[in-house]
PDB file of C-alpha atoms in Angstrom:
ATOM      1  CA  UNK V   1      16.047  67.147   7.254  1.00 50.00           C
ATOM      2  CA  UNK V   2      19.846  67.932   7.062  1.00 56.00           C
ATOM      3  CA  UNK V   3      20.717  64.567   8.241  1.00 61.00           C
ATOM      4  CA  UNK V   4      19.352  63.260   5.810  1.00 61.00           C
ATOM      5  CA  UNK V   5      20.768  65.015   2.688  1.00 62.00           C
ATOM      6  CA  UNK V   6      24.321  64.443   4.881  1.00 58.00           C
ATOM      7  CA  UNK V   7      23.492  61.046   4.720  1.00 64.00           C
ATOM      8  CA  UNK V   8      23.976  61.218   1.055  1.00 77.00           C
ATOM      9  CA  UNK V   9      27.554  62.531   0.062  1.00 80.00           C
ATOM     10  CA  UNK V  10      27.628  62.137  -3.089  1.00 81.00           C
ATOM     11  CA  UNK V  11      23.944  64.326  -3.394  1.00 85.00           C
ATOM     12  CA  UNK V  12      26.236  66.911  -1.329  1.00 86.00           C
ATOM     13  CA  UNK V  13      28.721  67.497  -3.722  1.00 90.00           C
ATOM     14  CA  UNK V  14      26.726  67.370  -6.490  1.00 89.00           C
ATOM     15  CA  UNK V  15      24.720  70.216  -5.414  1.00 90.00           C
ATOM     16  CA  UNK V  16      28.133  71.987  -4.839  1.00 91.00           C
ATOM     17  CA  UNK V  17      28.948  71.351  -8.389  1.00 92.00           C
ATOM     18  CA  UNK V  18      26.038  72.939  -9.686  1.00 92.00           C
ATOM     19  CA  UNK V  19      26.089  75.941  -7.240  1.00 90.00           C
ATOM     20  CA  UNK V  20      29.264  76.305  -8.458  1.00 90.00           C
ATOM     21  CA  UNK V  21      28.962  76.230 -11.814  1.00 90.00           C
ATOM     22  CA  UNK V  22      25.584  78.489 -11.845  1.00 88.00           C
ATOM     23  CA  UNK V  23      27.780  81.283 -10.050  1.00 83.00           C
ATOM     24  CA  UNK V  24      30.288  81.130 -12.757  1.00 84.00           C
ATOM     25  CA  UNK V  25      27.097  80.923 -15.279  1.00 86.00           C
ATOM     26  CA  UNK V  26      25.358  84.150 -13.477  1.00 82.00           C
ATOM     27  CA  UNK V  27      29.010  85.973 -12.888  1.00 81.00           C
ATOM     28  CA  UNK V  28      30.414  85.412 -16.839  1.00 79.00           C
ATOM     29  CA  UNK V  29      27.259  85.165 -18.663  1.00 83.00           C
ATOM     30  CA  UNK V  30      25.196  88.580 -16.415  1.00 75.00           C
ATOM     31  CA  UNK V  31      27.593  90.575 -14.793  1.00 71.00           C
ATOM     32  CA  UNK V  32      30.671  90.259 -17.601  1.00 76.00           C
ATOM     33  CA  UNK V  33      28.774  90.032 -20.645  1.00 73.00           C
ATOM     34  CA  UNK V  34      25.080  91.920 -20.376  1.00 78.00           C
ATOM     35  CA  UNK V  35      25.828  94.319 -16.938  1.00 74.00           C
ATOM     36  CA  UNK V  36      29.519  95.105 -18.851  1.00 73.00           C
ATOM     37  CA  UNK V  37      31.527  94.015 -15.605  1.00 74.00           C
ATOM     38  CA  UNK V  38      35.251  93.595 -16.047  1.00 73.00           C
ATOM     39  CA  UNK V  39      36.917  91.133 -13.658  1.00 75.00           C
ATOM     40  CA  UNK V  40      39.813  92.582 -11.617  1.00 76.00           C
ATOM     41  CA  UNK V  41      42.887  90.252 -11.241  1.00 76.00           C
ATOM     42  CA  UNK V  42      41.350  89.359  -7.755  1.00 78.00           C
ATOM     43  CA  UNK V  43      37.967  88.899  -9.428  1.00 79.00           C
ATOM     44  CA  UNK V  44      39.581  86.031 -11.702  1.00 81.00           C
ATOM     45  CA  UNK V  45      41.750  84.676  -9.264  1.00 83.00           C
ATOM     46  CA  UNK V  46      38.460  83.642  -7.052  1.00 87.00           C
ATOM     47  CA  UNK V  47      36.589  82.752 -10.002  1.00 85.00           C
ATOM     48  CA  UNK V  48      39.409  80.217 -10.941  1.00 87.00           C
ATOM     49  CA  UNK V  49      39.284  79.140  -7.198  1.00 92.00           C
ATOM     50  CA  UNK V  50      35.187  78.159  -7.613  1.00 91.00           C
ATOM     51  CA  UNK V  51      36.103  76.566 -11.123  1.00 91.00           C
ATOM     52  CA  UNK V  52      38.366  74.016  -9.187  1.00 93.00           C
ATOM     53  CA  UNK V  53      36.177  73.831  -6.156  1.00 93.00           C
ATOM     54  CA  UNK V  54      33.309  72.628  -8.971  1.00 92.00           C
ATOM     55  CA  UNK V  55      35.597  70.106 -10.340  1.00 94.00           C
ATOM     56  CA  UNK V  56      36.684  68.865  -7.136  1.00 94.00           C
ATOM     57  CA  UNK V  57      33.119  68.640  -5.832  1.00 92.00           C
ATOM     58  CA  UNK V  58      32.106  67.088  -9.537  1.00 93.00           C
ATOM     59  CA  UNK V  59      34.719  64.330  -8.755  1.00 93.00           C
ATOM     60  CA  UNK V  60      33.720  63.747  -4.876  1.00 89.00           C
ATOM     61  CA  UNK V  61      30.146  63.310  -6.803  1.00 88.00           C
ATOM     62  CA  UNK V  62      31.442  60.632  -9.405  1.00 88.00           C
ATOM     63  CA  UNK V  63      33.450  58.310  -6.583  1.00 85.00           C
ATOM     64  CA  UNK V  64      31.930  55.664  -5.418  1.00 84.00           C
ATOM     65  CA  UNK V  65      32.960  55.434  -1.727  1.00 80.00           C
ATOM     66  CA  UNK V  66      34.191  57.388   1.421  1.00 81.00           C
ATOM     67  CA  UNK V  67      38.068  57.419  -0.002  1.00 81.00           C
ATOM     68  CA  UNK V  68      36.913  59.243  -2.768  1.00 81.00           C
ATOM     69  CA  UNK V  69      34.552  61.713  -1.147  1.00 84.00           C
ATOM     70  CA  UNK V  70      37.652  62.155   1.404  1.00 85.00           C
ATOM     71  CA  UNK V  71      40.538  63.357  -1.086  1.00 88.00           C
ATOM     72  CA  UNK V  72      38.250  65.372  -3.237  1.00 90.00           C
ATOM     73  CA  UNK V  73      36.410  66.448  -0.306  1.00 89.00           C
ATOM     74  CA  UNK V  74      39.968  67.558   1.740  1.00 91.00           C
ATOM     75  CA  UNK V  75      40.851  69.003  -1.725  1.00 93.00           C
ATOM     76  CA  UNK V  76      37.867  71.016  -2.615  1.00 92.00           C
ATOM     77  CA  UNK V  77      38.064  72.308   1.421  1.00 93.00           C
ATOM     78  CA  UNK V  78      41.664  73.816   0.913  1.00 94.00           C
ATOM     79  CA  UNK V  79      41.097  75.588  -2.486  1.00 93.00           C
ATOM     80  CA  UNK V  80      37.485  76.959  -1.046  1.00 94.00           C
ATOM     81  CA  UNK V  81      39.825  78.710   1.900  1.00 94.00           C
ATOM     82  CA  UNK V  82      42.245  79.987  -0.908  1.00 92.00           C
ATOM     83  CA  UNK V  83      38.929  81.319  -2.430  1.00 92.00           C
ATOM     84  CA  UNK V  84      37.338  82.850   0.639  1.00 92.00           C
ATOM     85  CA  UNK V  85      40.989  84.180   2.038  1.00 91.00           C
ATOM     86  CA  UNK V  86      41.317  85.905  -1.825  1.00 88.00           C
ATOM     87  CA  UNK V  87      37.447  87.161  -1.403  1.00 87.00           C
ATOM     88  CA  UNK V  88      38.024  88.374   2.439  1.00 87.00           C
ATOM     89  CA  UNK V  89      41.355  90.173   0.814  1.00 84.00           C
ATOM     90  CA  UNK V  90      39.229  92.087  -1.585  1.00 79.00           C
ATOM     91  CA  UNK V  91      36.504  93.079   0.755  1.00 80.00           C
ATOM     92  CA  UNK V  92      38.886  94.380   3.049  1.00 77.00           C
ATOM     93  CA  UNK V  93      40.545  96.338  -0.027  1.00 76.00           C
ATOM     94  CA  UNK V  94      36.665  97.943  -0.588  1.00 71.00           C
ATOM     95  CA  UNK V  95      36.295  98.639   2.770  1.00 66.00           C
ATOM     96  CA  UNK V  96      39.960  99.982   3.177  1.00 68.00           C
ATOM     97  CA  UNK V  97      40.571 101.204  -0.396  1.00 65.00           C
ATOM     98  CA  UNK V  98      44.290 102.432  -1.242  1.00 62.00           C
ATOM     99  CA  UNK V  99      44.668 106.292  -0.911  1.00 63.00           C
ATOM    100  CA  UNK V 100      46.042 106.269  -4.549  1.00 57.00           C
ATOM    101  CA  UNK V 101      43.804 103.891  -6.403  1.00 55.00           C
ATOM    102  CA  UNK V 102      45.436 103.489  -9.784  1.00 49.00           C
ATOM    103  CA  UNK V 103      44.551 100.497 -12.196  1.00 47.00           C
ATOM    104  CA  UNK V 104      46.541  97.982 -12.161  1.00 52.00           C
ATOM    105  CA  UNK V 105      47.749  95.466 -14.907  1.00 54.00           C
ATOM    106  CA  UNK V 106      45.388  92.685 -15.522  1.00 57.00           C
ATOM    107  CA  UNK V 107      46.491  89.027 -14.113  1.00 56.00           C
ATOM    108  CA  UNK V 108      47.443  88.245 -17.415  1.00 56.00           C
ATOM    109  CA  UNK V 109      49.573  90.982 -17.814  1.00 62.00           C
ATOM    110  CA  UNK V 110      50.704  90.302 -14.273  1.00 62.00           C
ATOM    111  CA  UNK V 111      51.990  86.788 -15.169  1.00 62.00           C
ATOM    112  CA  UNK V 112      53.799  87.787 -18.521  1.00 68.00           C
ATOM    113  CA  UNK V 113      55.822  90.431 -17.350  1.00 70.00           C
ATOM    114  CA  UNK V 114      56.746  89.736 -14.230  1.00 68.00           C
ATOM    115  CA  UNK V 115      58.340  86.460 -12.635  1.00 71.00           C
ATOM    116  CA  UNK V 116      55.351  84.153 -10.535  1.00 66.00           C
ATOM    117  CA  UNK V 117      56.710  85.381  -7.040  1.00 68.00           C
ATOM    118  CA  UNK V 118      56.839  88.822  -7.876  1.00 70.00           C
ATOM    119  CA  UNK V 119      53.368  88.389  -9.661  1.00 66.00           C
ATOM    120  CA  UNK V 120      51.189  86.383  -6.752  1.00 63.00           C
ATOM    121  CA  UNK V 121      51.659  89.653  -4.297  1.00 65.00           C
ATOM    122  CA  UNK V 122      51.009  92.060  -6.748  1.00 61.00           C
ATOM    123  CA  UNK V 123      47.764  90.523  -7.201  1.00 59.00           C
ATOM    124  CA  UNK V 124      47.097  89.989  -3.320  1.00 55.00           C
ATOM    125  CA  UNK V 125      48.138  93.624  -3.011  1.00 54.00           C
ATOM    126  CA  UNK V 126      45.643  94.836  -4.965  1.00 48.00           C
ATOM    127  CA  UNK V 127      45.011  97.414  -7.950  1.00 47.00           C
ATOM    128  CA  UNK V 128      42.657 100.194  -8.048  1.00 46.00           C
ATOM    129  CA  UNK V 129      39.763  98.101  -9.797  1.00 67.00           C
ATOM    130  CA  UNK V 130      40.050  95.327  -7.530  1.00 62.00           C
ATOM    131  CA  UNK V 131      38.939  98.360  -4.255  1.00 61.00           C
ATOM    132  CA  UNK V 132      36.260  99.385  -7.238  1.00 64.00           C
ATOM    133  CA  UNK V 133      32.242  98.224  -5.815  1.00 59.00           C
ATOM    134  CA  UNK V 134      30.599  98.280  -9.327  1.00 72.00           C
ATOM    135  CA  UNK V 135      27.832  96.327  -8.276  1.00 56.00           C
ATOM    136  CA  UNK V 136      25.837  95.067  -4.679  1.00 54.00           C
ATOM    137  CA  UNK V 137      23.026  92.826  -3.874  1.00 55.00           C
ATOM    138  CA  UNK V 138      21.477  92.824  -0.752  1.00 68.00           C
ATOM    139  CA  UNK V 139      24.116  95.367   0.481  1.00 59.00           C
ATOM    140  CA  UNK V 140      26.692  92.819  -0.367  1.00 65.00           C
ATOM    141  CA  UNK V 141      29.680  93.484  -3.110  1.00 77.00           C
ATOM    142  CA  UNK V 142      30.616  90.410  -5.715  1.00 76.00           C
ATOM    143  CA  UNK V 143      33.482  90.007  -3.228  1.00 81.00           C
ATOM    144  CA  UNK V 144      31.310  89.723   0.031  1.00 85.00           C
ATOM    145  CA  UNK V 145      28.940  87.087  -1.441  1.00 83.00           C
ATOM    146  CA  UNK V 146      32.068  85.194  -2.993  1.00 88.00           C
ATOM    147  CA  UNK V 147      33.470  84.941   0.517  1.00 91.00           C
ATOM    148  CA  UNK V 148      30.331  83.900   2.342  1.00 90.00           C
ATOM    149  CA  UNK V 149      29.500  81.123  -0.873  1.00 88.00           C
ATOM    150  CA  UNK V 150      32.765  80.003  -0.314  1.00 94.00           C
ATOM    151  CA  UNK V 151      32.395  79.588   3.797  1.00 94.00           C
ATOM    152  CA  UNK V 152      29.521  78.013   2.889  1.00 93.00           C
ATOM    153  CA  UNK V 153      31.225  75.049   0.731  1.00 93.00           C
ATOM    154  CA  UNK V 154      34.043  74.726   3.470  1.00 95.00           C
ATOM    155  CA  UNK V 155      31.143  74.007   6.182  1.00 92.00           C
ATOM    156  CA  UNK V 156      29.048  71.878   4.115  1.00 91.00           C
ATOM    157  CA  UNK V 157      32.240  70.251   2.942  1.00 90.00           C
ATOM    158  CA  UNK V 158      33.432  69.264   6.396  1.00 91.00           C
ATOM    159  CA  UNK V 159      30.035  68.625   7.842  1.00 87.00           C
ATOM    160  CA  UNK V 160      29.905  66.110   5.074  1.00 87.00           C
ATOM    161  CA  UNK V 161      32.995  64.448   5.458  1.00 84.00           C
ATOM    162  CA  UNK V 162      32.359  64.049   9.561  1.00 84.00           C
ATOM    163  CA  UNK V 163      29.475  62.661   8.953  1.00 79.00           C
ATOM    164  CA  UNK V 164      31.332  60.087   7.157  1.00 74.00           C
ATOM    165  CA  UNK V 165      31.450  56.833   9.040  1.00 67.00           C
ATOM    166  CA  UNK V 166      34.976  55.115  10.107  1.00 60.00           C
ATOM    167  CA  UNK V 167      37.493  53.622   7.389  1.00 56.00           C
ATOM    168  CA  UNK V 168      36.310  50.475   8.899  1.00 50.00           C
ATOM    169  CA  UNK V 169      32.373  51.575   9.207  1.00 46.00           C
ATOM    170  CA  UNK V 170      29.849  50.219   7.249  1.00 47.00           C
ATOM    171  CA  UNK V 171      28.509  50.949   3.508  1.00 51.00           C
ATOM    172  CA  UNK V 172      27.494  54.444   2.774  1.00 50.00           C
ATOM    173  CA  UNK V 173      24.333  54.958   0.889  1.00 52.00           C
ATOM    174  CA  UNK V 174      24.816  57.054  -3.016  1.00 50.00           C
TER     175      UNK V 174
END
């Protein structure tokens, strides 16, 4: 059965696209707006990450042939690892949390006071709210299920793209 929906790379990364965007539906829409969640600088930087690797699977979905399905593919591969290194980073702040947990300026903030190399650590680093577990499912935190989601894309991803036949191979079905 899974050869089969390999078989069909453009199916692949269309399903992406919507998993993608129905997390950013369920996170925004649930958790920030009726459950009163605020996201934490990490919190938006992984959100941005799944907004790209949407868009990149969205475009892998709308080419035509392996070339395409390659570059957006390779593309939406790298910025899921940024997303599930950002989500590892945070669960290991929950699990690890600061001895001093003191909130932090949002990313915003972040970005318009302080210069961009200064600002990327600070958010890696951490802030109080970004240790905070306001909400679990399945004994997983928002972080947790952002990093497996994201493992998940990189595997499919790749699985996809081997599955690929040569440059020089035949024609790939839609």
């Amino acid at each position: 059965m899974l050869d089969s929906l390999f078989a069909h790379p453009r199916r692949v990364f269309g399903a992406i696209a919507l998993i993608c965007a129905g997390m950013l539906a369920f996170g925004i829409l649930y958790l920030q707006n009726v459950v009163g969640l605020e996201p934490c600088p990490m919190c938006i930087v992984q959100r941005y990450a799944l907004i790209v690797v949407g868009v990149f699977a969205a475009l892998a979905a709308f080419s035509k042939g392996p070339a395409g399905w390659r570059l957006w593919g390779i593309l939406g591969v790298a910025m899921a690892a940024f997303g599930a290194f950002t989500a590892a980073r945070q669960s290991w702040l929950q699990w690890n949390p600061p001895e001093f947990a003191t909130c932090g300026r949002d990313l915003f903030g972040m970005i318009e006071s302080f210069p961009l190399q200064r600002a990327i650590p600070m958010i890696f680093k951490g802030a109080g709210d970004c240790s905070a577990v306001d909400w679990t499912f399945l004994g997983g935190t928002i972080a947790n299920w952002s990093f497996i989601w994201f493992s998940i894309f990189i595997v499919t991803i790749l699985v996809t793209l081997l599955k690929l036949p040569a440059r020089r191979g035949g024609v790939m079905p839609a």
